[in-house]
Amino acid sequence: MAREELTRLTGNVGGPNCDDDDCPNIYKTASGSIVVQGDVSSVFQPPAGEGLVEIPESVLREAVRALGW
């Protein structure tokens, strides 16, 4: 799936260091699932095929507002 196929829920305002889509963001897929972009975390080892990322609380709050939850 290409990034262009996703609906970006966060980071639309931009920031001083978010020039190349390199900031934590949350996206919605056409099927309604959520894709999270963040810093890789190693707080514990997830099951095979899964990964952990850390995002700021403000990014999650922005996504919730964008979804109208």
PDB file of N, CA and C in Angstrom:
ATOM      1  N   MET A   1       0.852  -1.170   0.000  1.00  0.00           N
ATOM      2  CA  MET A   1       0.000   0.000   0.000  1.00  0.00           C
ATOM      3  C   MET A   1       0.903   1.240   0.000  1.00  0.00           C
ATOM      4  N   ALA A   2       0.602   2.168  -0.840  1.00  0.00           N
ATOM      5  CA  ALA A   2       1.386   3.409  -0.932  1.00  0.00           C
ATOM      6  C   ALA A   2       0.824   4.458   0.027  1.00  0.00           C
ATOM      7  N   ARG A   3       1.699   5.310   0.493  1.00  0.00           N
ATOM      8  CA  ARG A   3       1.281   6.380   1.413  1.00  0.00           C
ATOM      9  C   ARG A   3       0.172   7.224   0.800  1.00  0.00           C
ATOM     10  N   GLU A   4       0.209   7.412  -0.511  1.00  0.00           N
ATOM     11  CA  GLU A   4      -0.795   8.242  -1.196  1.00  0.00           C
ATOM     12  C   GLU A   4      -2.198   7.652  -1.086  1.00  0.00           C
ATOM     13  N   GLU A   5      -2.302   6.362  -0.780  1.00  0.00           N
ATOM     14  CA  GLU A   5      -3.597   5.706  -0.651  1.00  0.00           C
ATOM     15  C   GLU A   5      -4.194   5.868   0.747  1.00  0.00           C
ATOM     16  N   LEU A   6      -3.444   6.463   1.667  1.00  0.00           N
ATOM     17  CA  LEU A   6      -3.886   6.619   3.042  1.00  0.00           C
ATOM     18  C   LEU A   6      -4.429   8.021   3.289  1.00  0.00           C
ATOM     19  N   THR A   7      -5.349   8.138   4.228  1.00  0.00           N
ATOM     20  CA  THR A   7      -5.835   9.438   4.673  1.00  0.00           C
ATOM     21  C   THR A   7      -5.021   9.839   5.889  1.00  0.00           C
ATOM     22  N   ARG A   8      -4.303  10.939   5.774  1.00  0.00           N
ATOM     23  CA  ARG A   8      -3.472  11.405   6.878  1.00  0.00           C
ATOM     24  C   ARG A   8      -4.354  12.119   7.887  1.00  0.00           C
ATOM     25  N   LEU A   9      -4.320  11.660   9.141  1.00  0.00           N
ATOM     26  CA  LEU A   9      -5.162  12.230  10.187  1.00  0.00           C
ATOM     27  C   LEU A   9      -4.423  13.256  11.035  1.00  0.00           C
ATOM     28  N   THR A  10      -3.100  13.224  11.023  1.00  0.00           N
ATOM     29  CA  THR A  10      -2.309  14.104  11.878  1.00  0.00           C
ATOM     30  C   THR A  10      -1.180  14.733  11.080  1.00  0.00           C
ATOM     31  N   GLY A  11      -0.589  15.755  11.662  1.00  0.00           N
ATOM     32  CA  GLY A  11       0.574  16.377  11.036  1.00  0.00           C
ATOM     33  C   GLY A  11       0.264  17.271   9.864  1.00  0.00           C
ATOM     34  N   ASN A  12      -1.013  17.564   9.647  1.00  0.00           N
ATOM     35  CA  ASN A  12      -1.375  18.405   8.509  1.00  0.00           C
ATOM     36  C   ASN A  12      -1.024  19.872   8.728  1.00  0.00           C
ATOM     37  N   VAL A  13      -0.854  20.233   9.986  1.00  0.00           N
ATOM     38  CA  VAL A  13      -0.504  21.615  10.310  1.00  0.00           C
ATOM     39  C   VAL A  13       0.979  21.853  10.048  1.00  0.00           C
ATOM     40  N   GLY A  14       1.769  20.798  10.175  1.00  0.00           N
ATOM     41  CA  GLY A  14       3.210  20.925   9.960  1.00  0.00           C
ATOM     42  C   GLY A  14       3.903  21.405  11.218  1.00  0.00           C
ATOM     43  N   GLY A  15       5.173  21.355  11.179  1.00  0.00           N
ATOM     44  CA  GLY A  15       5.965  21.783  12.317  1.00  0.00           C
ATOM     45  C   GLY A  15       7.348  22.139  11.826  1.00  0.00           C
ATOM     46  N   PRO A  16       8.175  22.629  12.712  1.00  0.00           N
ATOM     47  CA  PRO A  16       9.500  23.082  12.298  1.00  0.00           C
ATOM     48  C   PRO A  16      10.405  21.979  11.773  1.00  0.00           C
ATOM     49  N   ASN A  17      10.179  20.737  12.183  1.00  0.00           N
ATOM     50  CA  ASN A  17      11.069  19.652  11.779  1.00  0.00           C
ATOM     51  C   ASN A  17      10.345  18.540  11.040  1.00  0.00           C
ATOM     52  N   CYS A  18       9.243  18.846  10.405  1.00  0.00           N
ATOM     53  CA  CYS A  18       8.429  17.819   9.738  1.00  0.00           C
ATOM     54  C   CYS A  18       8.359  18.058   8.234  1.00  0.00           C
ATOM     55  N   ASP A  19       9.482  18.330   7.632  1.00  0.00           N
ATOM     56  CA  ASP A  19       9.488  18.679   6.213  1.00  0.00           C
ATOM     57  C   ASP A  19       9.311  17.487   5.281  1.00  0.00           C
ATOM     58  N   ASP A  20       9.803  16.321   5.667  1.00  0.00           N
ATOM     59  CA  ASP A  20       9.839  15.182   4.756  1.00  0.00           C
ATOM     60  C   ASP A  20       8.998  14.006   5.242  1.00  0.00           C
ATOM     61  N   ASP A  21       7.843  14.287   5.831  1.00  0.00           N
ATOM     62  CA  ASP A  21       6.974  13.238   6.369  1.00  0.00           C
ATOM     63  C   ASP A  21       7.714  12.353   7.366  1.00  0.00           C
ATOM     64  N   ASP A  22       8.638  12.956   8.126  1.00  0.00           N
ATOM     65  CA  ASP A  22       9.447  12.176   9.051  1.00  0.00           C
ATOM     66  C   ASP A  22       9.034  12.360  10.503  1.00  0.00           C
ATOM     67  N   CYS A  23       7.852  12.896  10.747  1.00  0.00           N
ATOM     68  CA  CYS A  23       7.353  13.070  12.108  1.00  0.00           C
ATOM     69  C   CYS A  23       6.311  11.993  12.406  1.00  0.00           C
ATOM     70  N   PRO A  24       6.066  11.706  13.690  1.00  0.00           N
ATOM     71  CA  PRO A  24       5.014  10.747  14.021  1.00  0.00           C
ATOM     72  C   PRO A  24       3.678  11.186  13.425  1.00  0.00           C
ATOM     73  N   ASN A  25       2.988  10.256  12.816  1.00  0.00           N
ATOM     74  CA  ASN A  25       1.691  10.525  12.203  1.00  0.00           C
ATOM     75  C   ASN A  25       0.790   9.320  12.335  1.00  0.00           C
ATOM     76  N   ILE A  26      -0.497   9.560  12.149  1.00  0.00           N
ATOM     77  CA  ILE A  26      -1.486   8.491  12.131  1.00  0.00           C
ATOM     78  C   ILE A  26      -2.279   8.623  10.836  1.00  0.00           C
ATOM     79  N   TYR A  27      -2.481   7.481  10.185  1.00  0.00           N
ATOM     80  CA  TYR A  27      -3.181   7.426   8.906  1.00  0.00           C
ATOM     81  C   TYR A  27      -4.349   6.446   9.010  1.00  0.00           C
ATOM     82  N   LYS A  28      -5.352   6.634   8.141  1.00  0.00           N
ATOM     83  CA  LYS A  28      -6.488   5.722   8.044  1.00  0.00           C
ATOM     84  C   LYS A  28      -6.464   5.085   6.661  1.00  0.00           C
ATOM     85  N   THR A  29      -6.673   3.765   6.601  1.00  0.00           N
ATOM     86  CA  THR A  29      -6.687   3.061   5.328  1.00  0.00           C
ATOM     87  C   THR A  29      -8.098   3.084   4.740  1.00  0.00           C
ATOM     88  N   ALA A  30      -8.223   2.700   3.484  1.00  0.00           N
ATOM     89  CA  ALA A  30      -9.530   2.650   2.824  1.00  0.00           C
ATOM     90  C   ALA A  30     -10.458   1.659   3.521  1.00  0.00           C
ATOM     91  N   SER A  31      -9.892   0.624   4.146  1.00  0.00           N
ATOM     92  CA  SER A  31     -10.719  -0.367   4.837  1.00  0.00           C
ATOM     93  C   SER A  31     -11.077   0.051   6.263  1.00  0.00           C
ATOM     94  N   GLY A  32     -10.538   1.222   6.706  1.00  0.00           N
ATOM     95  CA  GLY A  32     -10.875   1.741   8.019  1.00  0.00           C
ATOM     96  C   GLY A  32      -9.885   1.409   9.118  1.00  0.00           C
ATOM     97  N   SER A  33      -8.819   0.684   8.798  1.00  0.00           N
ATOM     98  CA  SER A  33      -7.827   0.407   9.834  1.00  0.00           C
ATOM     99  C   SER A  33      -6.877   1.591   9.981  1.00  0.00           C
ATOM    100  N   ILE A  34      -6.079   1.568  11.023  1.00  0.00           N
ATOM    101  CA  ILE A  34      -5.195   2.678  11.366  1.00  0.00           C
ATOM    102  C   ILE A  34      -3.739   2.257  11.181  1.00  0.00           C
ATOM    103  N   VAL A  35      -2.937   3.138  10.595  1.00  0.00           N
ATOM    104  CA  VAL A  35      -1.496   2.933  10.445  1.00  0.00           C
ATOM    105  C   VAL A  35      -0.802   4.031  11.239  1.00  0.00           C
ATOM    106  N   VAL A  36       0.143   3.631  12.088  1.00  0.00           N
ATOM    107  CA  VAL A  36       0.849   4.573  12.942  1.00  0.00           C
ATOM    108  C   VAL A  36       2.308   4.651  12.529  1.00  0.00           C
ATOM    109  N   GLN A  37       2.806   5.870  12.367  1.00  0.00           N
ATOM    110  CA  GLN A  37       4.216   6.121  12.067  1.00  0.00           C
ATOM    111  C   GLN A  37       4.832   6.765  13.292  1.00  0.00           C
ATOM    112  N   GLY A  38       5.920   6.205  13.785  1.00  0.00           N
ATOM    113  CA  GLY A  38       6.574   6.770  14.954  1.00  0.00           C
ATOM    114  C   GLY A  38       7.979   6.235  15.096  1.00  0.00           C
ATOM    115  N   ASP A  39       8.592   6.575  16.195  1.00  0.00           N
ATOM    116  CA  ASP A  39       9.931   6.093  16.492  1.00  0.00           C
ATOM    117  C   ASP A  39       9.855   4.633  16.929  1.00  0.00           C
ATOM    118  N   VAL A  40      10.741   3.806  16.418  1.00  0.00           N
ATOM    119  CA  VAL A  40      10.773   2.400  16.797  1.00  0.00           C
ATOM    120  C   VAL A  40      11.055   2.295  18.291  1.00  0.00           C
ATOM    121  N   SER A  41      10.289   1.442  18.947  1.00  0.00           N
ATOM    122  CA  SER A  41      10.434   1.248  20.388  1.00  0.00           C
ATOM    123  C   SER A  41      10.904  -0.175  20.667  1.00  0.00           C
ATOM    124  N   SER A  42      11.654  -0.322  21.725  1.00  0.00           N
ATOM    125  CA  SER A  42      12.118  -1.656  22.118  1.00  0.00           C
ATOM    126  C   SER A  42      11.726  -1.960  23.563  1.00  0.00           C
ATOM    127  N   VAL A  43      10.578  -1.439  24.003  1.00  0.00           N
ATOM    128  CA  VAL A  43      10.160  -1.647  25.389  1.00  0.00           C
ATOM    129  C   VAL A  43       9.887  -3.121  25.692  1.00  0.00           C
ATOM    130  N   PHE A  44       9.451  -3.878  24.690  1.00  0.00           N
ATOM    131  CA  PHE A  44       9.348  -5.337  24.796  1.00  0.00           C
ATOM    132  C   PHE A  44       9.352  -5.914  23.396  1.00  0.00           C
ATOM    133  N   GLN A  45       9.545  -7.212  23.281  1.00  0.00           N
ATOM    134  CA  GLN A  45       9.595  -7.871  21.977  1.00  0.00           C
ATOM    135  C   GLN A  45       8.184  -8.281  21.568  1.00  0.00           C
ATOM    136  N   PRO A  46       7.652  -7.679  20.500  1.00  0.00           N
ATOM    137  CA  PRO A  46       6.306  -8.051  20.057  1.00  0.00           C
ATOM    138  C   PRO A  46       6.335  -9.390  19.317  1.00  0.00           C
ATOM    139  N   PRO A  47       5.169  -9.995  19.094  1.00  0.00           N
ATOM    140  CA  PRO A  47       5.110 -11.245  18.340  1.00  0.00           C
ATOM    141  C   PRO A  47       5.635 -11.054  16.917  1.00  0.00           C
ATOM    142  N   ALA A  48       6.025 -12.141  16.294  1.00  0.00           N
ATOM    143  CA  ALA A  48       6.522 -12.107  14.915  1.00  0.00           C
ATOM    144  C   ALA A  48       5.504 -11.436  14.009  1.00  0.00           C
ATOM    145  N   GLY A  49       5.987 -10.561  13.142  1.00  0.00           N
ATOM    146  CA  GLY A  49       5.121  -9.868  12.199  1.00  0.00           C
ATOM    147  C   GLY A  49       4.532  -8.578  12.737  1.00  0.00           C
ATOM    148  N   GLU A  50       4.797  -8.247  13.995  1.00  0.00           N
ATOM    149  CA  GLU A  50       4.302  -7.014  14.588  1.00  0.00           C
ATOM    150  C   GLU A  50       5.472  -6.125  14.979  1.00  0.00           C
ATOM    151  N   GLY A  51       5.206  -4.843  15.141  1.00  0.00           N
ATOM    152  CA  GLY A  51       6.232  -3.904  15.556  1.00  0.00           C
ATOM    153  C   GLY A  51       5.669  -2.912  16.554  1.00  0.00           C
ATOM    154  N   LEU A  52       6.547  -2.258  17.263  1.00  0.00           N
ATOM    155  CA  LEU A  52       6.151  -1.252  18.249  1.00  0.00           C
ATOM    156  C   LEU A  52       6.683   0.103  17.821  1.00  0.00           C
ATOM    157  N   VAL A  53       5.846   1.127  17.942  1.00  0.00           N
ATOM    158  CA  VAL A  53       6.300   2.496  17.706  1.00  0.00           C
ATOM    159  C   VAL A  53       5.811   3.371  18.845  1.00  0.00           C
ATOM    160  N   GLU A  54       6.537   4.439  19.098  1.00  0.00           N
ATOM    161  CA  GLU A  54       6.131   5.419  20.100  1.00  0.00           C
ATOM    162  C   GLU A  54       5.704   6.685  19.380  1.00  0.00           C
ATOM    163  N   ILE A  55       4.590   7.262  19.820  1.00  0.00           N
ATOM    164  CA  ILE A  55       4.118   8.536  19.287  1.00  0.00           C
ATOM    165  C   ILE A  55       3.756   9.439  20.453  1.00  0.00           C
ATOM    166  N   PRO A  56       3.890  10.736  20.284  1.00  0.00           N
ATOM    167  CA  PRO A  56       3.489  11.654  21.353  1.00  0.00           C
ATOM    168  C   PRO A  56       1.974  11.605  21.575  1.00  0.00           C
ATOM    169  N   GLU A  57       1.556  11.829  22.799  1.00  0.00           N
ATOM    170  CA  GLU A  57       0.128  11.856  23.120  1.00  0.00           C
ATOM    171  C   GLU A  57      -0.607  12.877  22.258  1.00  0.00           C
ATOM    172  N   SER A  58       0.036  13.993  21.959  1.00  0.00           N
ATOM    173  CA  SER A  58      -0.614  15.041  21.158  1.00  0.00           C
ATOM    174  C   SER A  58      -0.993  14.535  19.769  1.00  0.00           C
ATOM    175  N   VAL A  59      -0.202  13.630  19.205  1.00  0.00           N
ATOM    176  CA  VAL A  59      -0.500  13.070  17.884  1.00  0.00           C
ATOM    177  C   VAL A  59      -1.750  12.191  17.974  1.00  0.00           C
ATOM    178  N   LEU A  60      -1.839  11.390  19.015  1.00  0.00           N
ATOM    179  CA  LEU A  60      -3.015  10.546  19.200  1.00  0.00           C
ATOM    180  C   LEU A  60      -4.265  11.394  19.414  1.00  0.00           C
ATOM    181  N   ARG A  61      -4.158  12.453  20.209  1.00  0.00           N
ATOM    182  CA  ARG A  61      -5.309  13.340  20.437  1.00  0.00           C
ATOM    183  C   ARG A  61      -5.757  13.999  19.123  1.00  0.00           C
ATOM    184  N   GLU A  62      -4.798  14.407  18.294  1.00  0.00           N
ATOM    185  CA  GLU A  62      -5.128  15.023  17.008  1.00  0.00           C
ATOM    186  C   GLU A  62      -5.878  14.033  16.119  1.00  0.00           C
ATOM    187  N   ALA A  63      -5.444  12.777  16.121  1.00  0.00           N
ATOM    188  CA  ALA A  63      -6.106  11.747  15.314  1.00  0.00           C
ATOM    189  C   ALA A  63      -7.532  11.506  15.799  1.00  0.00           C
ATOM    190  N   VAL A  64      -7.723  11.456  17.101  1.00  0.00           N
ATOM    191  CA  VAL A  64      -9.069  11.263  17.664  1.00  0.00           C
ATOM    192  C   VAL A  64      -9.988  12.403  17.244  1.00  0.00           C
ATOM    193  N   ARG A  65      -9.484  13.632  17.295  1.00  0.00           N
ATOM    194  CA  ARG A  65     -10.294  14.781  16.845  1.00  0.00           C
ATOM    195  C   ARG A  65     -10.620  14.671  15.359  1.00  0.00           C
ATOM    196  N   ALA A  66      -9.636  14.280  14.543  1.00  0.00           N
ATOM    197  CA  ALA A  66      -9.866  14.158  13.094  1.00  0.00           C
ATOM    198  C   ALA A  66     -10.910  13.094  12.783  1.00  0.00           C
ATOM    199  N   LEU A  67     -10.962  12.036  13.583  1.00  0.00           N
ATOM    200  CA  LEU A  67     -11.925  10.975  13.369  1.00  0.00           C
ATOM    201  C   LEU A  67     -13.305  11.297  13.963  1.00  0.00           C
ATOM    202  N   GLY A  68     -13.360  12.363  14.775  1.00  0.00           N
ATOM    203  CA  GLY A  68     -14.627  12.754  15.384  1.00  0.00           C
ATOM    204  C   GLY A  68     -15.051  11.855  16.527  1.00  0.00           C
ATOM    205  N   TRP A  69     -14.104  11.196  17.178  1.00  0.00           N
ATOM    206  CA  TRP A  69     -14.426  10.292  18.289  1.00  0.00           C
ATOM    207  C   TRP A  69     -14.634  11.043  19.557  1.00  0.00           C
TER     208      TRP A  69
END
